[in-house]
PDB file of C-alpha atoms in Angstrom:
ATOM      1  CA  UNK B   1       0.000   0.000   0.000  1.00 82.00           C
ATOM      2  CA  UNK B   2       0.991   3.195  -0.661  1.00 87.00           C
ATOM      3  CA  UNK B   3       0.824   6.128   1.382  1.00 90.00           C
ATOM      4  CA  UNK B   4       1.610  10.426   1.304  1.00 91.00           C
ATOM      5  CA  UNK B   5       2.582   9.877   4.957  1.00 92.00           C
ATOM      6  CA  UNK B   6       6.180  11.120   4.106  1.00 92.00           C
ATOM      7  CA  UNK B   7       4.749  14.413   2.376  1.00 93.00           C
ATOM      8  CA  UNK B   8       2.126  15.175   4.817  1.00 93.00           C
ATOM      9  CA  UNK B   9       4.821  14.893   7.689  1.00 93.00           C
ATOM     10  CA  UNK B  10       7.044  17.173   5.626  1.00 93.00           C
ATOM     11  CA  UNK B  11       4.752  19.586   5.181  1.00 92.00           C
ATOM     12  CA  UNK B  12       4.401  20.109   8.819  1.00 92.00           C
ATOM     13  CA  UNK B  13       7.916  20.110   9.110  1.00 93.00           C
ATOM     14  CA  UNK B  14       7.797  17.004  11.769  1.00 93.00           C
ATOM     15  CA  UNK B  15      10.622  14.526  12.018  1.00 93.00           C
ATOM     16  CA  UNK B  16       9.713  10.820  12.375  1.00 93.00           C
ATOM     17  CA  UNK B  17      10.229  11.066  15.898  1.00 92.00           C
ATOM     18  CA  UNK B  18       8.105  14.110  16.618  1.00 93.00           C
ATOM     19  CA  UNK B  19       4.933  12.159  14.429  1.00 94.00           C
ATOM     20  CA  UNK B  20       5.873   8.738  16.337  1.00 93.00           C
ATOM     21  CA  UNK B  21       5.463  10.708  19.618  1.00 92.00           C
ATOM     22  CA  UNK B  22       2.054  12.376  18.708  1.00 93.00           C
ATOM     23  CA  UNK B  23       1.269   8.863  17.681  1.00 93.00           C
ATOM     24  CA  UNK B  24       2.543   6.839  20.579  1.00 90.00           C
ATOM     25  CA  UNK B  25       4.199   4.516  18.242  1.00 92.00           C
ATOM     26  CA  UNK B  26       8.076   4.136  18.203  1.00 90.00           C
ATOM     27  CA  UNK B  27       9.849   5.690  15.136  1.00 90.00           C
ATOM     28  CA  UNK B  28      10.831   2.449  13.795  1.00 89.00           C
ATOM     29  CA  UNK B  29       6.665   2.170  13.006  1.00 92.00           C
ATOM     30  CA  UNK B  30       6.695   5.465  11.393  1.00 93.00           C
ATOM     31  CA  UNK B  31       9.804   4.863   9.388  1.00 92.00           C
ATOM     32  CA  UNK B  32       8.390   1.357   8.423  1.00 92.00           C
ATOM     33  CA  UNK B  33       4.912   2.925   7.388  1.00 93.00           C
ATOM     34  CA  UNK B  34       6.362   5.265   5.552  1.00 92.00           C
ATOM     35  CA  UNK B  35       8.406   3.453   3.017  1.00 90.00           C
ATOM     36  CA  UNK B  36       5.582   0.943   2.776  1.00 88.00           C
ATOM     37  CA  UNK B  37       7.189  -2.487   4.946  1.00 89.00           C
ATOM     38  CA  UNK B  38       4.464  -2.470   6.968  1.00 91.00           C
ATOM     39  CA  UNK B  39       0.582  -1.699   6.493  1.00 91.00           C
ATOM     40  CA  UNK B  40      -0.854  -0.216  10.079  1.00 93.00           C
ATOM     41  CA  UNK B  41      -4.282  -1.546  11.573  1.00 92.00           C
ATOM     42  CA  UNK B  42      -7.251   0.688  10.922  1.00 93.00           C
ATOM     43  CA  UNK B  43      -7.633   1.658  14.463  1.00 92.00           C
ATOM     44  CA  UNK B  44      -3.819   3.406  13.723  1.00 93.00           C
ATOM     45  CA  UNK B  45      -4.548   4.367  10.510  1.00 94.00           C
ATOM     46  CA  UNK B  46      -7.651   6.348  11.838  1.00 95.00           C
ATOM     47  CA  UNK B  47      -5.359   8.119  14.661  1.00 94.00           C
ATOM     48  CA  UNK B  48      -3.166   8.854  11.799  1.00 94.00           C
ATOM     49  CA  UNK B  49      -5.913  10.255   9.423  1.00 94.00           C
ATOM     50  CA  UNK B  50      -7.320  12.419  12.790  1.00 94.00           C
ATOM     51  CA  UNK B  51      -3.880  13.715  13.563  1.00 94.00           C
ATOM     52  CA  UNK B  52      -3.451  14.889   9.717  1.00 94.00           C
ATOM     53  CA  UNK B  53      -7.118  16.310   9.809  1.00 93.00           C
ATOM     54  CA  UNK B  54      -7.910  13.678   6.047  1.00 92.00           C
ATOM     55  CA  UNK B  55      -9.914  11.139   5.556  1.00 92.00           C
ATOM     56  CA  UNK B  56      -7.793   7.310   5.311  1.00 92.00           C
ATOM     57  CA  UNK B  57      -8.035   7.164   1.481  1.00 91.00           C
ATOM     58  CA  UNK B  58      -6.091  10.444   1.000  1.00 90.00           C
ATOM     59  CA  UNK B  59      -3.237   9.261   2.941  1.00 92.00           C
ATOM     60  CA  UNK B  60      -3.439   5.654   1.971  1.00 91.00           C
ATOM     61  CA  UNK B  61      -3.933   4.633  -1.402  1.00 87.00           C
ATOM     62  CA  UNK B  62      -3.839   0.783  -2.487  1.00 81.00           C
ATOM     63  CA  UNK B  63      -1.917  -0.875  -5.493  1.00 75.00           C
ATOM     64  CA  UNK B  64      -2.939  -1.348  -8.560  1.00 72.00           C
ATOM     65  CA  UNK B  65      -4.284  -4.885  -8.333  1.00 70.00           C
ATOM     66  CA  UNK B  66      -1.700  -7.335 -10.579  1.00 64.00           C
ATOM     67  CA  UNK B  67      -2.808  -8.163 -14.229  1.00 59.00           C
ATOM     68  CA  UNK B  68      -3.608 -11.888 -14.158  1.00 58.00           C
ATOM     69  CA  UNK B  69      -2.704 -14.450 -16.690  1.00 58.00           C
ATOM     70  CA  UNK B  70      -6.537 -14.893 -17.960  1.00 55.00           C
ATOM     71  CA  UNK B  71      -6.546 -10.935 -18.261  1.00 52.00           C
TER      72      UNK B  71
ATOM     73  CA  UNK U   1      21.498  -9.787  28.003  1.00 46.00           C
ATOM     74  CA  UNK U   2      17.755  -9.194  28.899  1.00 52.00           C
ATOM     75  CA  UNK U   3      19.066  -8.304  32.043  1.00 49.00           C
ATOM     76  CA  UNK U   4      21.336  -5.466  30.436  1.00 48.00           C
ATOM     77  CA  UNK U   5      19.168  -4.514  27.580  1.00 51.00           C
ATOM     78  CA  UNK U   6      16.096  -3.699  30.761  1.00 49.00           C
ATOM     79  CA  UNK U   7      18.926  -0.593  31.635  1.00 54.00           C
ATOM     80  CA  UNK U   8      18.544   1.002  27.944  1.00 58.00           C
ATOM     81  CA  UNK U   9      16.421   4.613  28.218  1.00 62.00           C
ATOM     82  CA  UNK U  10      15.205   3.248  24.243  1.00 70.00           C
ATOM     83  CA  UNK U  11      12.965   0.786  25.915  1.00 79.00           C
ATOM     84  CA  UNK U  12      10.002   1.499  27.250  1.00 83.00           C
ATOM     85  CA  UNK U  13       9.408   0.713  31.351  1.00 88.00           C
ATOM     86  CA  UNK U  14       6.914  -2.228  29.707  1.00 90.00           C
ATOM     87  CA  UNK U  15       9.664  -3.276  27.612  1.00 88.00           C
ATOM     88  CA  UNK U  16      12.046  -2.838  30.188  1.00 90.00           C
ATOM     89  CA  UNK U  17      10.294  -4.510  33.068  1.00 93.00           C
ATOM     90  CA  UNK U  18       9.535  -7.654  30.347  1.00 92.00           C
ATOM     91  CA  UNK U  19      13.051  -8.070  29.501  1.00 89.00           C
ATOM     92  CA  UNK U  20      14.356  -7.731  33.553  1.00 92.00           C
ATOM     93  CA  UNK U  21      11.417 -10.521  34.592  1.00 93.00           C
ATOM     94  CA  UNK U  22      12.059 -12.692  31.857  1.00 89.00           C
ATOM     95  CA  UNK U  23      16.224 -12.477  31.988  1.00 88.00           C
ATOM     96  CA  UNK U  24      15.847 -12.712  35.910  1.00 92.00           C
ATOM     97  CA  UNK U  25      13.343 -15.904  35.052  1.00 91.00           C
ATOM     98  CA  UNK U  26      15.887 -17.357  32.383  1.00 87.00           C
ATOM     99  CA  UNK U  27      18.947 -17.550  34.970  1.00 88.00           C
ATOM    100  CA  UNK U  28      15.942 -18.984  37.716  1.00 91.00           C
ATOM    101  CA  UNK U  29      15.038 -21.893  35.238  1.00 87.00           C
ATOM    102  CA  UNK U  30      19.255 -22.451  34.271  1.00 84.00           C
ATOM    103  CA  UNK U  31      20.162 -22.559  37.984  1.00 88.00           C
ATOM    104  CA  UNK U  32      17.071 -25.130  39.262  1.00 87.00           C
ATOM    105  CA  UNK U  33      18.421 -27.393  35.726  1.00 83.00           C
ATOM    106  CA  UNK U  34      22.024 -27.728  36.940  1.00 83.00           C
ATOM    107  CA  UNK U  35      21.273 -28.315  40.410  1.00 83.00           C
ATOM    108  CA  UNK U  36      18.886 -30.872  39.431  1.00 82.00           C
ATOM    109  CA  UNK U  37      21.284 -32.235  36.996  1.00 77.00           C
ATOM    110  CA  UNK U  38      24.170 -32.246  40.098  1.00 79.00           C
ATOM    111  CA  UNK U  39      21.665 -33.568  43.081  1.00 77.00           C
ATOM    112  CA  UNK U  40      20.715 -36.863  40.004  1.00 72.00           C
ATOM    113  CA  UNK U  41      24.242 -37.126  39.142  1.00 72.00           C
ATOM    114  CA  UNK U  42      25.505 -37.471  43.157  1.00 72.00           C
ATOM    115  CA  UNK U  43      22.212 -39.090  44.342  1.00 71.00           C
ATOM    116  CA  UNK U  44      21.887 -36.269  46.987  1.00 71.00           C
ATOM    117  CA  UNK U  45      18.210 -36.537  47.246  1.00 75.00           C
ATOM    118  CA  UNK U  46      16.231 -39.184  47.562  1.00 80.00           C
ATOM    119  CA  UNK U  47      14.448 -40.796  44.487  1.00 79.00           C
ATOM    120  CA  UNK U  48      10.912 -39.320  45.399  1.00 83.00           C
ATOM    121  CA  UNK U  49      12.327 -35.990  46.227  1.00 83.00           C
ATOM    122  CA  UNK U  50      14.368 -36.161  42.490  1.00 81.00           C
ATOM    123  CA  UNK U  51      10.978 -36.175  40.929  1.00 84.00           C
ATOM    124  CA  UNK U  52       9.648 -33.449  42.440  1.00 85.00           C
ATOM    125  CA  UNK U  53      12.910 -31.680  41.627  1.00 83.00           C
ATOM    126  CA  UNK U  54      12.853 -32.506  38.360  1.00 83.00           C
ATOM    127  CA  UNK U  55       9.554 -30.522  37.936  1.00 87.00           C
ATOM    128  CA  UNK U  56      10.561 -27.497  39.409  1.00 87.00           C
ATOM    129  CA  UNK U  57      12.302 -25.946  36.714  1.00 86.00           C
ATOM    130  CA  UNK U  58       8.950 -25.842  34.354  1.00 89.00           C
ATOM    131  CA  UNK U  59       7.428 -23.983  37.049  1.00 91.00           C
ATOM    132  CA  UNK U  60      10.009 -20.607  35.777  1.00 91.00           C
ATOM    133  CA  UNK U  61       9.572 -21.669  31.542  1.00 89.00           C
ATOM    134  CA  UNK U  62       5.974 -21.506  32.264  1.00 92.00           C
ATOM    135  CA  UNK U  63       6.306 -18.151  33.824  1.00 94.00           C
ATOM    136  CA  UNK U  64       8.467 -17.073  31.052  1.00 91.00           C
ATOM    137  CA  UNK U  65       5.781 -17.726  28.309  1.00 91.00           C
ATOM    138  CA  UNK U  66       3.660 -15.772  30.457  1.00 94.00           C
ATOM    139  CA  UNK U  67       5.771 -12.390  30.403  1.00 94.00           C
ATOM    140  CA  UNK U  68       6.428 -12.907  26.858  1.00 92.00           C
ATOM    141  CA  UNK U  69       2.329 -13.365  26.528  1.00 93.00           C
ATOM    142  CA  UNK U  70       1.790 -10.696  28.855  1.00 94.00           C
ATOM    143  CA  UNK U  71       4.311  -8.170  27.416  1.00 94.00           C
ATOM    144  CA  UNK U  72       2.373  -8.911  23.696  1.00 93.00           C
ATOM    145  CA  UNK U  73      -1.045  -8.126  25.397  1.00 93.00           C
ATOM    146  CA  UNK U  74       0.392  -4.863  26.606  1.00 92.00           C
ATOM    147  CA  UNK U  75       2.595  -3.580  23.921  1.00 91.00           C
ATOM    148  CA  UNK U  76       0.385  -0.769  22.126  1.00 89.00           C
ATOM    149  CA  UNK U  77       3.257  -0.638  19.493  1.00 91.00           C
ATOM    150  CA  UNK U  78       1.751  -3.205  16.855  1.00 92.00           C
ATOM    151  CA  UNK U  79       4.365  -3.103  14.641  1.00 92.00           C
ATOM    152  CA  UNK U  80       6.854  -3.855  17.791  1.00 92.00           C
ATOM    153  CA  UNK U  81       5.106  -6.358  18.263  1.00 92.00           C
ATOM    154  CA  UNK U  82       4.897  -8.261  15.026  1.00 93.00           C
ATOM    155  CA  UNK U  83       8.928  -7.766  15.119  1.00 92.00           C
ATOM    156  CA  UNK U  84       8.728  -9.824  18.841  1.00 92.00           C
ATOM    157  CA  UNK U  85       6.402 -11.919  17.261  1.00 93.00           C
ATOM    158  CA  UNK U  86       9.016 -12.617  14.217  1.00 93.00           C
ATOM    159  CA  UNK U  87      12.064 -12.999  16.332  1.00 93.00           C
ATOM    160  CA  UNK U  88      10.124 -15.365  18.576  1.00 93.00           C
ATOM    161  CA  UNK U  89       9.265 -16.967  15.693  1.00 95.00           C
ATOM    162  CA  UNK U  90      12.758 -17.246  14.167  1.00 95.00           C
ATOM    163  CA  UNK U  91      14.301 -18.237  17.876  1.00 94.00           C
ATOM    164  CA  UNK U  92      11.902 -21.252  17.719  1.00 93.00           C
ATOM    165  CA  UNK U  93      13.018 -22.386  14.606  1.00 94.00           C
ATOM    166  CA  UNK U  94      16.448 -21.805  15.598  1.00 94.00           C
ATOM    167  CA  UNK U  95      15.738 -24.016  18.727  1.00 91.00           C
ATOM    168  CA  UNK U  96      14.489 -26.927  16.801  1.00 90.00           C
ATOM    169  CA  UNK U  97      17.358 -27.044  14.767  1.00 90.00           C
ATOM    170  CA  UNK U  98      20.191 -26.802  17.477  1.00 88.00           C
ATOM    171  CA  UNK U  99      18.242 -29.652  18.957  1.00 84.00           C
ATOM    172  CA  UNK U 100      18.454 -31.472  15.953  1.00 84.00           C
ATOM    173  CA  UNK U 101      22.174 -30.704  15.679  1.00 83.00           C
ATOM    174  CA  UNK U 102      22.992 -31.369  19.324  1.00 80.00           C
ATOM    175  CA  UNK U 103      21.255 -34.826  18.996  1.00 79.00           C
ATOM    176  CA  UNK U 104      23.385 -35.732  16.088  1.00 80.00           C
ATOM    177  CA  UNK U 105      26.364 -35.605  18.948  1.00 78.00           C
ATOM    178  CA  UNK U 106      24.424 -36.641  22.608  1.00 73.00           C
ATOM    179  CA  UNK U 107      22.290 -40.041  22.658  1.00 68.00           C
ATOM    180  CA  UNK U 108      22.595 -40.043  26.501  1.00 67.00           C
ATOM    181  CA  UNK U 109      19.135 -39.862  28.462  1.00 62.00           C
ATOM    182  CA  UNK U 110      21.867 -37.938  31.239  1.00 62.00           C
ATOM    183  CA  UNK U 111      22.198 -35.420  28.162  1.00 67.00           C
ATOM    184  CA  UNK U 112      18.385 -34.376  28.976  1.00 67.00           C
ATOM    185  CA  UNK U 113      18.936 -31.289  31.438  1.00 65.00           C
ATOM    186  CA  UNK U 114      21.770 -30.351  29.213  1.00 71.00           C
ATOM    187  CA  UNK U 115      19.674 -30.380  26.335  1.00 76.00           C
ATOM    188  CA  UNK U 116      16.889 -28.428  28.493  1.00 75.00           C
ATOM    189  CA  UNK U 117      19.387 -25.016  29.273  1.00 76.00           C
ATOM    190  CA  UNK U 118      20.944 -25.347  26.044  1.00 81.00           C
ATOM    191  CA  UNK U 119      17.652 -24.884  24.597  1.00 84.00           C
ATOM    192  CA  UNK U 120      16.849 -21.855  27.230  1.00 83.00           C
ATOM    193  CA  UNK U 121      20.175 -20.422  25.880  1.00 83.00           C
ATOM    194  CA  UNK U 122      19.844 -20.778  22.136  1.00 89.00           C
ATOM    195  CA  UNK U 123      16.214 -19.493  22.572  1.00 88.00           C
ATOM    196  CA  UNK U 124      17.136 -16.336  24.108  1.00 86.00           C
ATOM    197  CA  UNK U 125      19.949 -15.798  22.039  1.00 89.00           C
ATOM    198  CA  UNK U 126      18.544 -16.435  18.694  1.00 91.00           C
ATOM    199  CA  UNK U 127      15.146 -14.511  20.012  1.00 89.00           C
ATOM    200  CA  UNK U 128      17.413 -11.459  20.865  1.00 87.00           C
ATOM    201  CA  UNK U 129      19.822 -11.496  17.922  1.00 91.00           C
ATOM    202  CA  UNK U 130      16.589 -11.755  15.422  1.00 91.00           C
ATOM    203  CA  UNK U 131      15.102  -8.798  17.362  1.00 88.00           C
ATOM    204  CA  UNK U 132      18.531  -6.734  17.659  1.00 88.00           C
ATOM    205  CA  UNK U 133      18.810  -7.117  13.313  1.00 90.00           C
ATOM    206  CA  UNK U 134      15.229  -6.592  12.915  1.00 86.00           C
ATOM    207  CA  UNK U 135      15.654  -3.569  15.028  1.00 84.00           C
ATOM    208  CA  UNK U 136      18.436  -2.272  13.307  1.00 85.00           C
ATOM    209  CA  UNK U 137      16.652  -3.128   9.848  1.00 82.00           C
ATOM    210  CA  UNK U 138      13.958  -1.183  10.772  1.00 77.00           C
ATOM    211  CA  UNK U 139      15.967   2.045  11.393  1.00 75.00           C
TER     212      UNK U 139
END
């Protein structure tokens, strides 16, 4: 999945540590949700869409699903 | 190492308080084996009393899995967590095949409480180690 978490930080000029404090996550989480290694539960994913005032889908955006062979 | 690690200011007094229970648990569980192991060896208990010392040590293993089940409960850090989860995960398989390995060389039923705190040892080692390069993957 991808996600603007990386922009959205940057435009409030937060380091990973400042977001994984207002979170209450460690910064390894934020690092690892930010280049995509790991996918956060929805109950996270809603702190994270309250704490950048948007809704889930304009932080998170899913991949394009994979052409299959019968396609 | 657990018992070091619970000193670090990067853990958090969960993590911390885990890692000093379940170290302090670890060298428990190692001590009761090699006494057992010594009072069988030089018969300096009596049979019945053997038994009941042979027992004893689950008593700490059994406390261990509950710190490690209790620490998972708490942690609020889920992606933590799934890195515990993985390292336990990677210590098990580790155990299995040290077992396998120290079999190859021990056929000796003696060899049991060895087998018992080398297990304890290569768990916590391999469980830390995954965790430390997980850790450090994650930076």
């Amino acid at each position: 999945m991808k996600n603007r978490l990386r922009v959205l930080r940057a435009e409030r000029n937060w380091s990973q540590a400042d977001l994984a404090d207002r979170l209450q996550v460690s910064r390894q989480s934020v690092n690892a949700i930010e280049t995509g290694r790991f996918d956060p539960s929805l109950p996270l994913a809603f702190k994270l869409a309250k704490l950048f005032d948007a809704r889930i889908e304009e932080i998170f955006e899913a991949e394009p699903e994979r052409a299959t062979l019968s396609q | 190492m657990p018992l070091f690690a619970c000193r670090n200011d990067r853990f958090s007094p969960l993590q911390r308080r885990s890692m000093a229970m379940f170290g302090g648990l670890m060298i428990l569980a190692v001590v009761m084996l090699a006494f057992v192991r010594e009072a069988g060896e030089y018969s300096l208990v009596s049979r019945p009393l053997l038994i009941v010392l042979d027992l004893l040590p689950a008593f700490p293993i059994m406390l261990m899995i509950g710190v490690v089940s209790r620490y998972l409960t708490r942690e609020t850090d889920e992606f933590i967590r799934l890195l515990v989860m993985q390292s336990l995960l990677w210590a098990i398989g580790t155990t299995m095949v040290a077992d396998i390995v120290l079999a190859a060389f021990f056929d000796s039923p003696r060899a049991v409480h060895f087998a018992v705190m080398f297990n304890i040892d290569v768990f916590c080692i391999a469980a830390m180690t995954a965790l430390s390069i997980q850790l450090r993957r994650a930076q």
